[in-house]
Short mmCIF file of C-alpha atoms in Angstrom, two decimals:
data_model
loop_
_atom_site.label_atom_id
_atom_site.label_comp_id
_atom_site.label_asym_id
_atom_site.label_seq_id
_atom_site.Cartn_x
_atom_site.Cartn_y
_atom_site.Cartn_z
CA MET A 6 -11.39 -20.93 44.61
CA SER A 7 -11.15 -17.95 47.04
CA LYS A 8 -12.61 -14.69 46.11
CA THR A 9 -9.09 -12.93 46.21
CA ILE A 10 -7.52 -15.18 43.85
CA PHE A 11 -10.48 -15.22 41.53
CA PHE A 12 -10.65 -11.54 41.21
CA THR A 13 -6.76 -11.21 40.91
CA ILE A 14 -6.97 -13.79 37.80
CA GLN A 15 -9.82 -11.69 36.29
CA ARG A 16 -8.13 -8.31 36.71
CA THR A 17 -4.97 -10.25 35.01
CA LEU A 18 -7.07 -11.37 31.65
CA LEU A 19 -8.66 -8.09 31.32
CA MET A 20 -5.25 -6.44 31.26
CA ALA A 21 -4.22 -8.92 28.95
CA ALA A 22 -7.25 -8.22 26.59
CA PHE A 23 -6.61 -4.40 26.65
CA LEU A 24 -2.87 -4.81 25.96
CA ILE A 25 -3.80 -7.10 22.94
CA ALA A 26 -6.42 -4.67 21.68
CA CYS A 27 -4.12 -1.81 21.91
CA SER A 28 -1.24 -3.37 20.19
CA ALA A 29 -3.32 -4.65 17.34
CA ALA A 30 -4.57 -1.54 15.70
CA ASN A 31 -2.66 0.02 12.87
CA ALA A 32 0.75 -0.66 14.33
CA SER A 33 2.59 -2.90 12.01
CA PHE A 34 3.45 -3.45 8.13
CA TYR A 35 5.75 -5.12 6.17
CA ALA A 36 8.53 -3.70 3.60
CA VAL A 37 10.27 -5.10 0.80
CA GLY A 38 12.62 -3.80 -1.79
CA HIS A 39 12.69 -4.97 -5.28
CA PRO A 40 15.57 -4.64 -7.53
CA ASN A 41 16.44 -1.43 -9.47
CA ILE A 42 18.06 -0.85 -12.74
CA ASP A 43 21.40 -1.97 -10.79
CA THR A 44 22.41 -2.42 -7.14
CA GLY A 45 25.61 -0.43 -7.29
CA SER A 46 26.52 2.47 -4.99
CA ASP A 47 24.06 4.65 -6.71
CA SER A 48 21.08 2.75 -4.87
CA ALA A 49 19.71 3.23 -1.82
CA GLY A 50 16.67 2.04 0.40
CA PHE A 51 14.56 3.95 2.99
CA ILE A 52 12.09 3.11 5.03
CA PHE A 53 10.01 6.55 6.29
CA VAL A 54 7.86 5.90 9.39
CA PHE A 55 5.68 8.46 10.63
CA GLY A 56 3.33 9.15 13.36
CA SER A 57 2.97 10.70 16.66
CA GLU A 58 6.01 12.43 18.64
CA GLY A 59 7.42 9.65 20.87
CA THR A 60 6.03 6.29 19.24
CA ALA A 61 8.78 3.87 19.37
CA GLY A 62 9.09 0.60 17.57
CA MET A 63 11.28 -2.07 15.89
CA ALA A 64 12.17 -2.96 12.34
CA THR A 65 13.33 -6.40 12.23
CA SER A 66 13.79 -9.21 9.63
CA ASN A 67 14.20 -13.06 9.91
CA ASP A 68 17.76 -12.75 8.76
CA GLY A 69 18.67 -10.51 11.14
CA PHE A 70 18.07 -6.92 10.29
CA SER A 71 17.18 -5.11 13.67
CA GLU A 72 16.73 -1.14 14.21
CA SER A 73 14.92 0.28 16.86
CA PHE A 74 13.42 3.92 16.59
CA THR A 75 11.58 6.71 18.12
CA ILE A 76 9.50 9.08 16.21
CA ASP A 77 10.79 12.72 17.24
CA ALA A 78 9.42 16.26 16.99
CA SER A 79 9.61 16.32 13.10
CA GLY A 80 6.99 13.58 13.09
CA VAL A 81 9.21 11.05 10.79
CA VAL A 82 11.88 8.70 11.30
CA GLN A 83 14.30 7.30 8.45
CA ILE A 84 15.53 3.79 8.42
CA ASN A 85 18.22 3.00 6.21
CA VAL A 86 17.87 -0.26 4.33
CA PRO A 87 20.90 -2.30 3.26
CA LEU A 88 20.82 -3.42 -0.65
CA ALA A 89 21.33 -6.83 1.27
CA GLN A 90 17.69 -6.94 1.95
CA TYR A 91 16.36 -6.42 -1.46
CA LEU A 92 14.57 -9.58 -3.10
CA ASP A 93 17.34 -9.89 -5.64
CA GLU A 94 16.90 -13.52 -6.27
CA ASP A 95 13.84 -14.73 -7.99
CA ASN A 96 11.95 -17.79 -7.67
CA THR A 97 13.86 -18.26 -4.09
CA VAL A 98 11.89 -18.28 -0.67
CA LEU A 99 14.03 -15.17 1.25
CA ASP A 100 14.04 -13.96 4.64
CA ARG A 101 14.75 -10.54 3.88
CA ALA A 102 11.26 -8.77 4.33
CA ILE A 103 11.43 -6.13 7.01
CA LEU A 104 8.63 -6.14 9.87
CA VAL A 105 7.84 -2.44 11.11
CA GLU A 106 5.96 -2.63 14.62
CA ALA A 107 5.52 0.23 17.05
CA ASP A 108 3.55 0.88 19.93
CA ASP A 109 1.12 3.35 18.83
CA PRO A 110 -0.27 3.96 15.40
CA ILE A 111 2.40 4.61 12.55
CA SER A 112 2.38 4.73 8.69
CA GLY A 113 5.20 3.97 6.29
CA TYR A 114 6.62 4.45 2.61
CA PHE A 115 9.29 2.31 1.34
CA LEU A 116 11.72 4.55 -1.03
CA ASN A 117 13.89 2.66 -3.48
CA ARG A 118 16.10 5.71 -4.26
CA ARG A 119 18.70 5.89 -7.33
CA ASP A 120 19.85 8.55 -9.43
CA SER A 121 17.25 8.92 -12.06
CA SER A 122 15.38 6.02 -11.30
CA THR A 123 13.29 6.28 -8.10
CA ASP A 124 9.57 5.45 -6.69
CA GLN A 125 7.92 4.88 -3.50
CA SER A 126 4.85 3.09 -2.21
CA PHE A 127 2.66 3.57 0.88
CA LEU A 128 2.97 0.52 3.19
CA PHE A 129 -0.39 -1.29 4.13
CA ASP A 130 -1.18 -1.91 7.71
CA ILE A 131 -1.22 -5.83 8.10
CA ASP A 132 -4.48 -5.82 9.14
CA GLY A 133 -5.45 -4.32 5.67
CA LEU A 134 -3.93 -7.36 3.85
CA GLY A 135 -5.85 -9.97 2.15
CA THR A 136 -5.71 -13.53 0.29
CA ASN A 137 -6.89 -13.04 -3.10
CA TYR A 138 -4.65 -10.64 -5.19
CA ARG A 139 -4.04 -9.75 -8.97
CA VAL A 140 -0.66 -8.21 -10.03
CA MET A 141 -0.57 -4.85 -11.47
CA SER A 142 3.08 -4.27 -13.16
CA TRP A 143 4.07 -3.18 -16.62
CA SER A 144 4.87 -3.99 -20.25
CA GLN A 145 8.47 -2.83 -20.62
CA SER A 146 11.62 -2.65 -18.55
CA PHE A 147 15.53 -2.83 -18.52
CA GLY A 148 17.34 -4.49 -16.04
CA GLU A 149 15.78 -7.16 -13.82
CA GLY A 150 12.47 -6.98 -15.84
CA LEU A 151 8.91 -6.90 -14.82
CA GLN A 152 8.37 -7.84 -10.88
CA PHE A 153 6.05 -8.94 -8.45
CA SER A 154 6.63 -10.12 -4.82
CA ILE A 155 4.84 -12.09 -2.22
CA THR A 156 5.35 -11.89 1.58
CA ALA A 157 3.84 -14.07 4.27
CA VAL A 158 2.42 -12.60 7.58
CA GLU A 159 1.81 -15.71 9.12
CA ASP A 160 3.54 -19.43 9.24
CA GLY A 161 2.12 -22.20 7.07
CA THR A 162 1.25 -19.86 4.10
CA THR A 163 0.54 -21.67 1.22
CA VAL A 164 0.23 -19.69 -2.04
CA THR A 165 -1.07 -20.37 -5.28
CA VAL A 166 0.20 -18.24 -8.36
CA THR A 167 -1.42 -18.63 -11.87
CA PRO A 168 0.98 -16.24 -13.68
CA SER A 169 -0.46 -14.43 -16.88
CA VAL A 170 2.78 -14.71 -18.72
CA ASN A 171 5.65 -16.92 -19.00
CA LEU A 172 8.28 -16.40 -15.89
CA ILE A 173 11.98 -16.38 -16.58
CA SER A 174 12.35 -18.88 -13.60
CA GLY A 175 10.22 -21.25 -16.06
CA GLN A 176 6.67 -20.99 -14.68
CA THR A 177 4.48 -21.05 -17.85
CA ALA A 178 1.30 -18.70 -18.58
CA ASP A 179 -1.86 -19.73 -17.23
CA SER A 180 -0.37 -22.85 -15.27
CA SER A 181 -0.77 -22.71 -11.49
CA PHE A 182 2.27 -23.39 -9.01
CA ASN A 183 2.31 -23.21 -5.38
CA VAL A 184 4.93 -21.76 -2.78
CA SER A 185 5.02 -22.32 1.03
CA LEU A 186 6.11 -19.35 3.07
CA ASP A 187 6.34 -18.49 7.12
CA ALA A 188 5.75 -15.20 8.38
CA GLY A 189 8.63 -12.74 7.13
CA GLN A 190 9.38 -14.86 4.32
CA SER A 191 8.94 -13.43 0.52
CA VAL A 192 9.45 -14.58 -3.07
CA ILE A 193 9.85 -12.22 -6.28
CA TYR A 194 8.87 -13.49 -9.50
CA VAL A 195 10.13 -11.73 -12.78
CA SER A 196 9.12 -11.71 -16.45
CA SER A 197 11.24 -10.53 -19.19
CA SER A 198 10.41 -6.92 -20.82
CA GLY A 199 7.37 -7.39 -23.19
CA ASN A 200 5.67 -10.00 -20.87
CA ASP A 201 3.42 -8.12 -18.71
CA PRO A 202 2.39 -9.89 -15.69
CA THR A 203 -0.66 -7.79 -14.88
CA GLY A 204 -3.63 -9.94 -14.19
CA THR A 205 -1.65 -12.77 -12.59
CA GLU A 206 -3.69 -14.50 -9.75
CA ILE A 207 -2.38 -15.01 -6.18
CA VAL A 208 -4.42 -16.75 -3.70
CA ALA A 209 -3.31 -17.45 -0.42
CA ASN A 210 -4.53 -19.52 2.77
CA ASN A 211 -3.53 -16.60 4.99
CA PRO A 212 -2.99 -12.84 4.73
CA ILE A 213 -0.20 -11.75 2.36
CA ALA A 214 1.45 -8.46 1.17
CA VAL A 215 2.08 -8.29 -2.62
CA PHE A 216 4.00 -5.73 -4.38
CA GLY A 217 4.17 -4.86 -8.31
CA GLY A 218 6.54 -2.84 -10.72
CA ALA A 219 9.51 -2.67 -12.78
CA ALA A 220 13.20 -2.57 -12.42
CA CYS A 221 13.15 0.37 -14.64
CA ALA A 222 10.50 1.02 -17.19
CA GLN A 223 9.97 3.40 -19.93
CA VAL A 224 6.27 4.91 -19.70
CA PRO A 225 4.96 4.83 -22.45
CA PRO A 226 7.27 2.06 -23.93
CA GLY A 227 10.16 3.72 -26.13
CA VAL A 228 9.65 7.08 -24.47
CA VAL A 229 12.93 8.29 -22.76
CA ALA A 230 13.92 7.88 -19.84
CA CYS A 231 13.41 4.77 -17.64
CA ASP A 232 12.60 4.66 -14.10
CA HIS A 233 11.87 2.27 -11.09
CA LEU A 234 8.35 1.44 -10.58
CA PHE A 235 7.11 0.17 -7.47
CA SER A 236 3.62 -0.24 -5.61
CA GLN A 237 2.11 -2.55 -2.89
CA ILE A 238 -1.03 -4.04 -4.46
CA PRO A 239 -4.27 -4.26 -2.98
CA SER A 240 -6.49 -7.12 -2.22
CA VAL A 241 -9.35 -7.85 -4.56
CA SER A 242 -11.51 -7.40 -1.42
CA ASN A 243 -10.13 -4.02 -1.41
CA TYR A 244 -11.19 -2.93 -5.00
CA SER A 245 -13.47 -0.13 -5.68
CA SER A 246 -16.14 0.30 -8.12
CA GLU A 247 -15.79 4.21 -8.44
CA PHE A 248 -12.70 6.56 -8.71
CA ILE A 249 -11.78 10.11 -9.38
CA VAL A 250 -8.13 9.92 -10.85
CA THR A 251 -6.51 13.07 -10.72
CA GLU A 252 -3.64 14.16 -13.28
CA THR A 253 -0.42 14.39 -11.51
CA PRO A 254 1.57 17.56 -11.47
CA ASN A 255 4.54 18.50 -14.10
CA THR A 256 3.02 16.03 -16.95
CA GLY A 257 3.97 18.84 -19.59
CA GLY A 258 0.47 18.60 -21.07
CA ALA A 259 1.30 14.79 -22.02
CA GLY A 260 -1.12 13.65 -19.07
CA ASN A 261 -0.45 9.96 -17.36
CA VAL A 262 -1.19 6.65 -18.50
CA VAL A 263 -3.82 5.04 -16.34
CA ARG A 264 -4.59 1.28 -16.14
CA ILE A 265 -7.81 -0.31 -15.12
CA LEU A 266 -8.00 -4.00 -14.00
CA ALA A 267 -11.20 -6.15 -13.60
CA GLY A 268 -11.40 -8.52 -10.56
CA THR A 269 -14.58 -10.15 -11.89
CA ASP A 270 -15.82 -11.36 -15.16
CA ASN A 271 -18.02 -9.19 -17.35
CA THR A 272 -17.04 -5.93 -15.50
CA GLU A 273 -17.86 -2.71 -17.49
CA VAL A 274 -15.90 0.28 -17.27
CA THR A 275 -17.17 3.79 -17.86
CA VAL A 276 -14.79 6.67 -17.97
CA ASN A 277 -15.80 10.26 -17.80
CA GLY A 278 -19.16 9.21 -18.93
CA SER A 279 -18.58 6.72 -21.46
CA VAL A 280 -18.35 3.02 -21.60
CA LEU A 281 -14.46 2.34 -22.31
CA ALA A 282 -14.74 -1.86 -22.14
CA THR A 283 -16.06 -4.89 -20.89
CA LEU A 284 -13.48 -6.97 -18.83
CA ASP A 285 -12.98 -10.40 -17.56
CA ALA A 286 -11.26 -10.89 -14.18
CA GLY A 287 -7.51 -10.32 -14.69
CA GLU A 288 -8.23 -8.31 -18.04
CA PHE A 289 -7.46 -4.64 -18.13
CA VAL A 290 -7.50 -1.53 -20.38
CA ASP A 291 -4.82 1.56 -20.39
CA ILE A 292 -5.81 5.09 -20.78
CA ASN A 293 -2.98 7.50 -22.63
CA PRO A 294 -3.06 10.16 -22.32
CA ALA A 295 -5.10 10.25 -19.10
CA THR A 296 -5.89 13.52 -17.51
CA ASP A 297 -8.88 13.84 -14.70
CA LEU A 298 -10.74 10.78 -15.07
CA ALA A 299 -14.09 9.68 -13.45
CA VAL A 300 -13.75 6.13 -13.46
CA SER A 301 -16.98 3.63 -12.52
CA ALA A 302 -17.43 0.02 -13.11
CA SER A 303 -20.08 -2.63 -12.54
CA ASN A 304 -18.06 -4.67 -10.34
CA PRO A 305 -15.07 -3.53 -8.15
CA VAL A 306 -11.73 -3.00 -9.96
CA MET A 307 -8.26 -1.83 -9.28
CA VAL A 308 -6.77 1.60 -10.85
CA GLY A 309 -3.30 2.08 -11.30
CA GLN A 310 -1.56 5.53 -12.46
CA TYR A 311 1.77 6.14 -14.13
CA LEU A 312 3.83 8.98 -14.59
CA LYS A 313 5.41 9.30 -17.90
CA GLY A 314 9.03 9.87 -19.07
CA THR A 315 10.76 13.13 -19.61
CA GLU A 316 10.96 13.13 -23.22
CA GLN A 317 7.07 14.01 -23.13
CA THR A 318 6.77 15.88 -19.86
CA GLY A 319 10.16 17.91 -19.97
CA ASP A 320 12.92 17.98 -17.42
CA LEU A 321 11.49 17.37 -14.08
CA GLY A 322 10.08 13.83 -13.46
CA ASP A 323 10.23 10.53 -14.89
CA PRO A 324 7.82 7.31 -14.85
CA ALA A 325 6.41 6.32 -11.49
CA PHE A 326 3.53 4.01 -10.24
CA SER A 327 0.86 4.11 -7.50
CA ILE A 328 -2.44 2.55 -7.07
CA VAL A 329 -5.29 4.80 -6.86
CA THR A 330 -7.71 5.02 -3.89
CA GLY A 331 -11.45 4.37 -4.59
CA LEU A 332 -14.19 6.74 -3.20
CA ASP A 333 -15.26 4.41 -0.69
CA SER A 334 -11.77 3.98 0.80
CA LEU A 335 -11.04 7.53 1.16
CA LEU A 336 -10.36 9.28 4.48
CA ASP A 337 -10.97 12.89 5.71
CA ALA A 338 -7.66 13.22 7.37
CA TYR A 339 -4.30 11.95 6.39
CA ALA A 340 -0.80 11.95 8.09
CA TYR A 341 1.92 12.11 5.47
CA THR A 342 5.39 12.58 4.81
CA THR A 343 7.73 13.32 2.10
CA PRO A 344 11.00 11.75 1.71
CA VAL A 345 13.55 13.53 4.22
CA GLY A 346 17.33 13.56 4.85
CA SER A 347 19.82 12.33 2.13
CA ALA A 348 16.59 11.05 0.03
CA GLU A 349 14.78 14.45 -0.08
CA PHE A 350 13.11 15.51 -3.39
CA GLU A 351 13.46 19.17 -4.58
CA ASP A 352 9.68 19.55 -5.36
CA ASN A 353 6.77 17.60 -3.66
CA PHE A 354 3.28 18.19 -4.05
CA LEU A 355 -0.14 16.51 -2.56
CA THR A 356 -2.92 16.40 -5.30
CA ILE A 357 -6.51 16.67 -3.66
CA ALA A 358 -10.05 15.96 -5.42
CA ILE A 359 -12.64 17.03 -2.84
CA GLU A 360 -16.18 17.75 -3.06
CA THR A 361 -16.57 21.28 -4.42
CA ASP A 362 -19.03 22.24 -1.48
CA SER A 363 -16.14 21.59 0.81
CA LEU A 364 -13.24 23.28 -0.40
CA GLY A 365 -13.30 25.76 2.33
CA SER A 366 -12.86 23.06 4.93
CA LEU A 367 -9.52 21.80 3.81
CA MET A 368 -6.67 22.33 6.26
CA LEU A 369 -2.93 21.72 5.94
CA ASN A 370 -1.01 21.53 9.33
CA GLY A 371 -3.78 23.48 10.96
CA ALA A 372 -3.94 26.22 8.57
CA ALA A 373 -6.63 26.88 5.64
CA VAL A 374 -5.50 25.65 2.26
CA ASP A 375 -5.50 28.38 -0.55
CA THR A 376 -7.86 26.70 -2.88
CA SER A 377 -8.17 29.39 -5.23
CA GLY A 378 -6.41 27.32 -8.16
CA PHE A 379 -8.54 24.33 -7.60
CA ALA A 380 -10.79 23.80 -10.26
CA ALA A 381 -14.35 22.12 -10.89
CA PHE A 382 -14.08 18.44 -12.49
CA ASP A 383 -16.85 18.54 -15.11
CA THR A 384 -20.09 17.56 -13.42
CA THR A 385 -18.77 15.06 -10.64
CA GLY A 386 -19.06 17.58 -7.90
CA PHE A 387 -15.39 17.34 -7.17
CA SER A 388 -13.02 20.21 -7.56
CA ILE A 389 -9.07 19.14 -8.04
CA GLY A 390 -5.89 20.90 -7.27
CA THR A 391 -2.18 20.48 -6.25
CA ILE A 392 -0.47 21.96 -3.20
CA PRO A 393 3.21 22.41 -2.84
CA VAL A 394 4.36 21.30 0.31
CA ASP A 395 7.87 21.21 2.07
CA ALA A 396 10.11 18.21 2.69
CA GLY A 397 8.78 16.45 5.98
CA ALA A 398 5.86 15.39 7.68
CA GLY A 399 2.36 17.06 7.30
CA PHE A 400 -1.23 16.41 8.23
CA ILE A 401 -3.84 17.23 5.84
CA GLU A 402 -7.75 17.06 6.60
CA ALA A 403 -11.39 18.19 5.49
CA SER A 404 -14.91 17.73 6.68
CA VAL A 405 -15.62 15.28 4.33
CA PRO A 406 -13.26 12.20 2.60
CA PHE A 407 -11.24 13.24 -0.23
CA VAL A 408 -8.81 11.88 -2.63
CA ALA A 409 -4.90 12.27 -1.71
CA SER A 410 -1.63 11.30 -3.38
CA VAL A 411 1.97 12.70 -3.00
CA THR A 412 4.23 13.10 -5.75
CA GLY A 413 7.67 14.35 -5.81
CA PHE A 414 10.22 15.48 -8.70
CA ASP A 415 13.91 15.88 -9.08
CA ASP A 416 15.82 15.98 -12.50
CA ALA A 417 14.86 13.22 -14.48
CA ASP A 418 13.33 11.40 -11.41
CA SER A 419 10.11 11.04 -9.24
CA TYR A 420 8.12 9.25 -6.84
CA HIS A 421 4.48 8.97 -6.48
CA THR A 422 1.92 7.27 -4.16
CA ILE A 423 -1.25 7.36 -2.36
CA ILE A 424 -1.10 8.42 1.62
CA GLY A 425 -3.49 6.02 3.11
CA ALA A 426 -6.98 4.32 2.74
CA THR A 427 -9.77 3.37 4.94
CA PHE A 428 -8.53 -0.44 4.68
CA SER A 429 -5.04 0.99 5.76
CA PRO A 430 -5.28 3.93 7.83
CA GLY A 431 -1.94 3.87 9.42
CA ALA A 432 -1.26 6.97 11.60
CA SER A 433 -4.25 8.64 9.81
CA PRO A 434 -7.33 9.03 11.91
CA ASP A 435 -9.20 5.67 11.70
CA PRO A 436 -12.59 6.38 10.22
CA ASP A 437 -14.20 3.41 12.10
CA PRO A 438 -12.13 2.35 14.98
CA ASP A 439 -14.54 0.22 16.59
CA PRO A 440 -16.77 -1.09 13.73
CA ASP A 441 -20.23 -2.78 14.59
CA PRO A 442 -19.57 -6.70 14.57
CA ASP A 443 -20.98 -8.83 11.85
CA PRO A 444 -25.06 -9.28 12.61
CA ASP A 445 -24.75 -12.74 11.75
CA PRO A 446 -21.29 -13.96 11.85
CA ALA A 447 -20.40 -17.53 9.97
CA PRO A 448 -19.14 -20.36 12.52
CA GLN A 449 -15.27 -19.87 12.60
CA THR A 450 -12.42 -22.38 13.75
CA PHE A 451 -9.53 -20.40 14.84
CA ALA A 452 -6.29 -20.99 16.32
CA VAL A 453 -4.97 -17.78 18.64
CA SER A 454 -2.04 -15.88 17.47
CA VAL A 455 -0.62 -12.27 17.82
CA LEU A 456 -2.82 -11.91 14.64
CA THR A 457 -5.96 -12.97 15.99
CA PRO A 458 -8.74 -10.19 15.61
CA VAL A 459 -9.24 -8.60 19.10
CA PRO A 460 -12.90 -9.61 19.44
CA LEU A 461 -12.02 -13.14 18.99
CA VAL A 462 -9.67 -12.87 21.73
CA VAL A 463 -11.91 -11.13 24.00
CA LEU A 464 -14.25 -14.12 23.45
CA ILE A 465 -11.79 -16.58 24.55
CA LEU A 466 -11.01 -14.78 27.48
CA THR A 467 -14.52 -14.13 28.71
CA ALA A 468 -15.44 -18.06 27.85
CA PHE A 469 -12.28 -18.98 30.55
CA MET A 470 -13.57 -16.42 33.14
CA ILE A 471 -16.92 -17.83 32.90
CA GLY A 472 -15.51 -21.25 33.42
CA LEU A 473 -13.78 -19.85 36.83
CA ILE A 474 -16.86 -18.75 38.13
CA ARG A 475 -18.48 -22.00 37.53
CA LEU A 476 -15.80 -23.51 39.42
CA ARG A 477 -16.47 -21.23 42.73
#
């Protein structure tokens, strides 16, 4: 083989490796919509994609939804999601999940907006998904019940579900069943009000996206009024052992409800210095009322936070649901947005918990944050405060990792969600963009796909190049 041909092939392979590496980082996620209290003209779905100006991408589904986008100077673009894309047929494989991809890092939220029944979830990077999950939902709902959904990101995905309660589609508690999905396919399962599916185990042979919530729930049950609950659920591999849970704004002194779920048997849970419970895998404990909490556990756990109904909190707000980011999953800088356009909320807040010694480093959109209203949280070393923010995209940063969530309020309506994590930085700066390789990796068998980890692809290309050299 001539040197000219060899070096042409070499340059081509290196360019291919470079393009694969560029396209793999934090540039894709899946969005799904769960049924709200109804699906009439009052309901609307939105995906908010945010990142750097000029970032271009596509939102597509297997059943034909397709919309291109380019992020403008505002930093956020709104994609309207037809109600026909919602997962409104339980126990049925559907092609309605929307894959959002871009040529540069992006983050996204899905907002299910209805007058007096809204919630929003941060959407995890595909790279941040796992194969082993426990559902978190709630105990009461009107309408389409208590919900969890599963979406595949690879063809040939087999999912084993072991429900913690009976499902309305006939599957019984503690009896495992399988469902087969290809990339972009979803299935939603529903249990009736009073049959809380929290703790349901979901295990797959490939990474999947899992969402949990309720059509329209009262929090606590019996407290007016109901509101949609919706959050993407982290895999067990992304659970944490330590949390600072910050009380949300506008609780009217009623606090929140906080739920702690174990991923491992014999997990001891401590809250504000006192042992609260010992849980086995899939078991959970609720804290009500919950204000600011320091949570630690002997094994990693998942923590969820629920806003309460207006009967207890006052005119603004209503139930909403989000998972809470553990202390080992915090970022030191977050891109975020609030809902915009026709989905805009009256009041929006960032809630922050940061090491007290680093309060002075907190910056919002390049300006120092007035932290005079922050208060030290017991002896944790953290201070907690809320920051009113205008509608639209923004950027908040500090010299150390910190807890951050965004919450919005209208009359008898609200949303609540995290804005990033180390396992899903999205458009936020990646804390470890080039992690050290496993010093002692286990032997692997693999097939090359667009989701193959970049180092693996590079190894394949390197091996091929070595083969060419030997042919010379």
